[in-house]
C-alpha positions as a printed Julia matrix, in Angstrom:
385×3 Matrix{Float64}:
 -37.1   -12.77   17.45
 -40.71  -13.59   18.34
 -39.69  -14.47   21.89
 -38.02  -11.09   22.35
 -40.97   -9.26   20.84
 -43.46  -11.03   23.1
 -41.53   -9.83   26.15
 -41.02   -6.3    24.73
 -37.25   -6.65   24.56
 -35.58   -5.01   21.58
 -33.33   -7.14   19.39
 -31.02   -5.93   16.61
 -28.16   -7.28   14.51
 -24.91   -5.67   15.69
 -21.42   -4.73   14.56
 -19.53   -6.65   11.9
 -22.54   -8.38   10.36
 -24.19   -5.01    9.69
 -21.0    -3.73    8.08
 -20.82   -6.84    5.87
 -24.48   -6.68    4.85
 -24.14   -3.03    3.87
 -21.01   -3.89    1.84
 -22.85   -6.65   -0.01
 -20.82   -9.37    1.72
 -22.43  -12.43    3.34
 -21.51  -12.22    7.05
 -19.5   -15.1     8.49
 -21.42  -14.97   11.74
 -24.23  -12.78   13.0
 -24.15  -11.27   16.47
 -27.21   -9.74   18.08
 -27.63   -7.03   20.69
 -30.62   -6.66   22.99
 -32.09   -4.65   25.84
 -32.76   -7.9    27.76
 -30.28   -8.78   30.52
 -28.55  -12.18   30.56
 -30.81  -13.32   33.41
 -33.94  -12.28   31.48
 -32.7   -14.05   28.35
 -31.91  -17.24   30.24
 -35.34  -17.29   31.83
 -37.06  -16.61   28.48
 -35.07  -19.2    26.51
 -35.41  -21.88   29.17
 -39.17  -21.39   29.34
 -39.35  -21.75   25.54
 -37.2   -24.9    25.57
 -34.31  -23.29   23.66
 -30.97  -24.91   24.42
 -28.27  -22.63   25.88
 -24.61  -23.25   25.19
 -22.56  -22.88   28.31
 -19.76  -20.47   27.64
 -17.93  -17.85   29.57
 -19.46  -14.76   27.98
 -22.16  -14.29   30.56
 -20.4   -11.83   32.84
 -19.82   -9.63   29.76
 -23.5   -10.0    28.94
 -23.37  -12.62   26.19
 -25.76  -15.58   26.0
 -25.37  -18.23   23.3
 -28.55  -19.92   22.12
 -28.52  -23.07   19.98
 -31.24  -23.12   17.31
 -31.5   -25.13   14.08
 -27.97  -26.56   14.5
 -26.57  -23.06   14.77
 -25.19  -20.96   17.61
 -26.5   -17.41   18.07
 -24.68  -14.95   20.31
 -26.9   -12.31   21.87
 -25.29   -9.62   24.01
 -26.96   -7.22   26.38
 -26.35   -3.52   25.66
 -23.58   -2.34   27.94
 -21.24    0.45   28.93
 -17.62   -0.1    29.92
 -17.22    1.14   33.47
 -13.53    0.46   34.06
 -10.98   -0.5    31.41
  -7.29   -1.31   31.79
  -6.38   -1.43   28.12
  -7.04   -5.17   27.96
 -10.29   -6.04   29.71
 -13.36   -4.04   30.65
 -15.8    -4.23   33.54
 -19.26   -3.67   32.14
 -22.61   -2.37   33.28
 -25.82   -3.19   31.4
 -27.92   -0.49   29.8
 -30.96   -0.11   27.55
 -29.45    2.84   25.69
 -28.41    1.85   22.14
 -26.43    5.04   21.6
 -24.31    4.38   24.7
 -23.55    0.84   23.53
 -22.51    2.1    20.07
 -20.26    4.66   21.75
 -17.96    2.06   23.32
 -17.38    0.2    20.01
 -14.08    0.63   18.2
 -14.64    1.95   14.67
 -17.6     3.81   13.16
 -18.09    1.08   10.51
 -18.44   -1.47   13.34
 -20.81    0.57   15.5
 -24.08    0.22   13.57
 -27.19   -1.82   14.38
 -29.78   -3.25   12.04
 -33.36   -3.82   13.11
 -34.93   -7.05   11.87
 -37.4    -4.87    9.95
 -34.48   -3.43    7.96
 -34.07   -0.15    9.86
 -30.46    1.0    10.15
 -29.44    2.56   13.47
 -26.26    4.49   12.85
 -25.18    6.92   15.56
 -21.69    7.82   14.29
 -21.97    8.09   10.51
 -20.68    4.55   10.03
 -22.64    4.07    6.81
 -21.23    7.27    5.29
 -17.7     6.17    6.28
 -18.29    2.74    4.78
 -19.5     4.23    1.5
 -16.55    6.62    1.31
 -14.22    3.81    2.51
 -13.02    5.73    5.55
 -11.77    4.07    8.72
 -12.32    6.18   11.81
 -12.55    5.53   15.52
 -15.85    6.22   17.29
 -15.4     9.52   19.15
 -11.85   10.33   20.24
  -9.24    7.91   18.87
  -7.01    8.05   21.96
  -9.89    7.17   24.3
 -10.98    4.21   22.19
  -7.41    2.93   21.96
  -6.79    3.23   25.7
  -9.84    1.05   26.38
  -8.15   -1.79   24.48
  -4.76   -1.28   22.83
  -5.43   -4.12   20.39
  -7.7    -1.62   18.61
  -4.56   -0.14   17.04
  -4.15   -3.35   15.07
  -7.86   -3.56   14.37
  -7.62   -0.12   12.82
  -4.93   -1.42   10.46
  -6.84   -4.61    9.7
 -10.04   -2.8     8.69
  -8.04   -0.23    6.79
  -6.6    -3.08    4.72
 -10.05   -4.47    4.21
 -12.09   -1.37    3.4
  -9.92    1.62    2.4
  -9.45    2.16   -1.31
  -5.91    3.5    -1.36
  -2.92    3.6     0.98
  -2.16    6.74    2.95
  -5.73    7.95    3.44
  -5.55    8.4     7.24
  -6.61   11.25    9.49
  -3.43   12.79   10.94
  -4.88   12.96   14.47
  -5.7     9.22   14.32
  -2.08    8.4    13.44
  -0.91   10.73   16.19
  -3.12    8.94   18.74
  -1.81    5.57   17.56
   1.8     6.69   17.88
   1.28    8.11   21.36
  -0.35    4.89   22.55
   1.72    2.3    20.68
   3.5     1.27   23.85
   0.22   -0.06   25.24
   0.53   -3.0    22.83
   3.37   -4.32   25.0
   0.76   -5.41   27.53
  -1.44   -7.31   25.04
  -1.03  -11.08   24.79
   0.92  -12.45   21.85
  -1.92  -14.72   20.79
  -4.36  -11.8    20.38
  -1.8    -9.78   18.44
  -0.98  -12.68   16.11
  -4.66  -13.17   15.18
  -4.89   -9.52   14.06
  -1.45   -9.4    12.44
  -2.18  -12.44   10.27
  -5.31  -10.78    8.93
  -3.38   -7.58    8.18
  -0.73   -9.58    6.29
  -3.37  -11.1     4.02
  -5.32   -7.86    3.43
  -4.79   -4.99    0.98
  -2.19   -2.23    1.37
  -0.03   -4.55    3.48
   3.23   -2.92    2.44
   1.92    0.54    3.34
   0.5    -0.66    6.67
   3.65   -2.44    7.82
   5.82    0.56    6.85
   3.4     2.62    8.94
   3.86    0.26   11.92
   7.54    1.12   11.81
   6.94    4.86   11.44
   4.51    4.89   14.38
   6.83    2.83   16.66
   4.48   -0.15   16.85
   6.78   -2.83   15.41
   8.97   -3.28   18.49
   5.98   -4.02   20.75
   4.51   -6.77   18.58
   7.58   -8.95   18.04
   8.84   -7.46   14.76
  12.58   -6.81   14.36
  13.67   -3.23   15.06
  15.65   -3.1    11.82
  13.13   -4.95    9.64
  14.12   -5.23    5.98
  11.46   -2.93    4.53
  12.9    -2.98    0.98
  12.67   -6.75    0.84
   9.17   -6.55    2.33
   8.07   -4.15   -0.42
   9.52   -6.43   -3.08
   7.96   -9.62   -1.74
   4.52   -8.1    -1.15
   4.51   -7.26   -4.88
   5.6   -10.81   -5.77
   2.84  -12.56   -3.9
  -0.09  -10.34   -4.77
  -2.23  -13.02   -6.44
  -0.63  -16.14   -5.0
  -2.51  -16.6    -1.67
   0.58  -16.91    0.51
   0.53  -17.92    4.16
   0.87  -14.95    6.54
   4.28  -16.21    7.67
   5.57  -16.14    4.07
   4.76  -12.44    3.81
   6.18  -11.63    7.23
   9.47  -13.49    6.77
  10.57  -10.96    4.15
  11.12   -8.48    7.03
  13.54  -10.86    8.72
  17.3   -10.84    8.25
  18.03  -14.12   10.01
  16.72  -16.94   12.13
  16.94  -14.93   15.36
  14.15  -12.73   14.06
  11.93  -15.81   13.71
  12.81  -16.95   17.22
  12.03  -13.51   18.69
   8.7   -13.38   16.89
   7.85  -16.79   18.33
   8.78  -15.7    21.86
   6.49  -12.69   21.63
   3.55  -14.08   19.65
   3.61  -17.86   20.4
   3.22  -18.76   16.74
   2.53  -22.4    15.82
   5.33  -24.88   15.27
   4.42  -25.1    11.59
   4.58  -21.3    11.22
   7.94  -21.16   12.96
   9.37  -23.94   10.78
   8.16  -22.2     7.63
   9.83  -18.94    8.72
  13.11  -20.72    9.44
  12.94  -22.58    6.11
  12.39  -19.38    4.12
  15.12  -17.44    5.9
  17.55  -20.29    5.25
  16.75  -21.11    1.61
  15.3   -17.96   -0.01
  18.68  -16.92   -1.49
  20.33  -20.14   -2.66
  17.38  -22.38   -3.52
  16.43  -20.66   -6.77
  15.47  -21.73  -10.28
  18.07  -23.22  -12.59
  18.96  -21.47  -15.82
  18.41  -23.68  -18.83
  15.63  -26.03  -19.85
  14.8   -27.37  -16.35
  14.25  -24.39  -14.05
  12.41  -26.55  -11.49
  15.2   -29.05  -10.99
  16.77  -27.45   -7.86
  13.38  -27.49   -6.1
  12.63  -31.05   -7.21
  16.04  -32.28   -6.1
  15.64  -30.55   -2.76
  12.26  -32.2    -2.27
  13.59  -35.64   -3.24
  16.53  -35.34   -0.84
  14.45  -34.01    2.01
  13.67  -36.25    4.95
  11.16  -33.86    6.49
   7.39  -33.79    6.32
   5.61  -30.87    4.57
   8.65  -30.0     2.48
   6.52  -29.6    -0.64
   4.2   -27.04    0.98
   7.28  -25.12    2.19
   8.67  -25.11   -1.36
   5.33  -23.79   -2.66
   5.61  -20.91   -0.18
   9.23  -20.29   -1.24
   8.16  -20.04   -4.89
   5.45  -17.54   -3.9
   8.02  -15.55   -1.93
  10.24  -15.48   -5.02
   7.31  -14.45   -7.22
   7.69  -17.52   -9.46
   4.04  -17.87  -10.43
   4.58  -20.15  -13.43
   7.01  -22.45  -11.63
   4.62  -22.64   -8.69
   1.89  -23.98  -10.99
   4.25  -26.54  -12.48
   5.56  -27.6    -9.08
   2.0   -28.03   -7.75
   1.2   -30.31  -10.69
   4.41  -32.35  -10.33
   4.01  -35.64   -8.51
   6.96  -37.0    -6.62
   8.14  -40.09   -8.53
   8.93  -43.19   -6.52
  12.34  -44.78   -6.83
  11.86  -47.9    -8.98
  14.54  -50.18   -7.45
  14.38  -51.98   -4.11
  16.83  -54.02   -2.04
  14.84  -57.08   -3.12
  15.76  -56.41   -6.78
  19.45  -56.25   -5.83
  19.32  -59.51   -3.87
  17.91  -61.19   -6.98
  20.97  -59.94   -8.84
  23.26  -61.52   -6.29
  24.16  -58.55   -4.08
  23.91  -60.1    -0.66
  25.45  -58.03    2.12
  23.29  -55.33    3.65
  26.11  -52.81    3.49
  26.65  -53.4    -0.24
  22.91  -53.13   -0.91
  22.83  -49.78    0.86
  25.79  -48.46   -1.12
  24.42  -49.72   -4.43
  20.97  -48.22   -3.78
  22.57  -44.86   -3.01
  24.62  -44.95   -6.24
  21.53  -45.84   -8.25
  19.54  -43.06   -6.61
  22.24  -40.6    -7.69
  22.09  -41.88  -11.28
  18.3   -41.69  -11.2
  18.47  -38.12   -9.93
  20.93  -37.16  -12.68
  18.47  -38.49  -15.24
  15.79  -36.14  -13.9
  14.05  -39.15  -12.25
  13.32  -40.63  -15.69
  15.35  -43.87  -15.64
  13.22  -46.95  -15.09
  14.05  -50.17  -13.26
  15.64  -51.92  -16.28
  17.9   -48.99  -17.09
  18.96  -48.63  -13.49
  19.75  -52.31  -13.06
  21.81  -52.41  -16.24
  23.59  -49.36  -14.89
  24.38  -51.39  -11.75
  26.31  -53.93  -13.86
  28.49  -51.13  -15.19
  29.03  -49.75  -11.69
């Protein structure tokens, strides 16, 4: 800050960090805005011996300085000259109001001076206090600059708004009229936003709204998503910290829906496998009636040859809303089968084929016993067999 002051450049904290500070949340990362151009910053930092991290933000006006083992992003004030709904060409300015004007939502358009002065050109602080999510200026214009802002609207709604359904009608109208623009946004960018929406508040309301406003089809969701199941599952998992994919799968009727989502959003292999697992097992892999409700899940895990099966089963239990069973399952350690081929050889079983068969029979007995039989019991069982 001293360097900027010495050169008479203004420097303020910008955007999300200001919103977090005013909400009493510690910001994850702090971005700065300044009246200095990238060239002026580079010259100033180099002269002062501050290391610059080489990254591609420079043509958008962002310089990253490395200080005290931390990266600081400082961006020159700018106006968007041309936008195509995905990228913008920018021109630098020294006008703070103009920079705030091109930001997406009022709660993200504030600046904070390092002396504690709040610069708020669009009533962002009022909106934050009354938990209102509004676009800066005209919603349609902001959205057409970058269609991803539709999903950002939903994400911040789920983070800040107090109750579902508290939207301005003209905002929803603008979203509906521009929903098609999301078709041109890359799957990766959409998936980042969608995951955050799925883990935020009011998720059932927001996803229903995506269907009402014709957004779903452009972001890889099935046209006939199962909204009743979605409503049920979002209740089930309220306090269980599910993975985003666990929440989303409740919309899907079959594995094709998972495949289509993957084609559109390029989800990770792990996410895709989880979706396929849930779609396949959510109906028939359920708790047993009687004294051992966990047995079906334990048996499934013991029979499984795949990696990560236990984490998939945890997600299935969340999906099913089985909070108590989830706790028990997380505390259960997979027992190891106490008999080996070596033990059978000692007992005079010699051919490999016979050993294989005998081990399988013993495993079945062990499973029937709820994995309680020990080596002695199993081997005496072998004599009977």
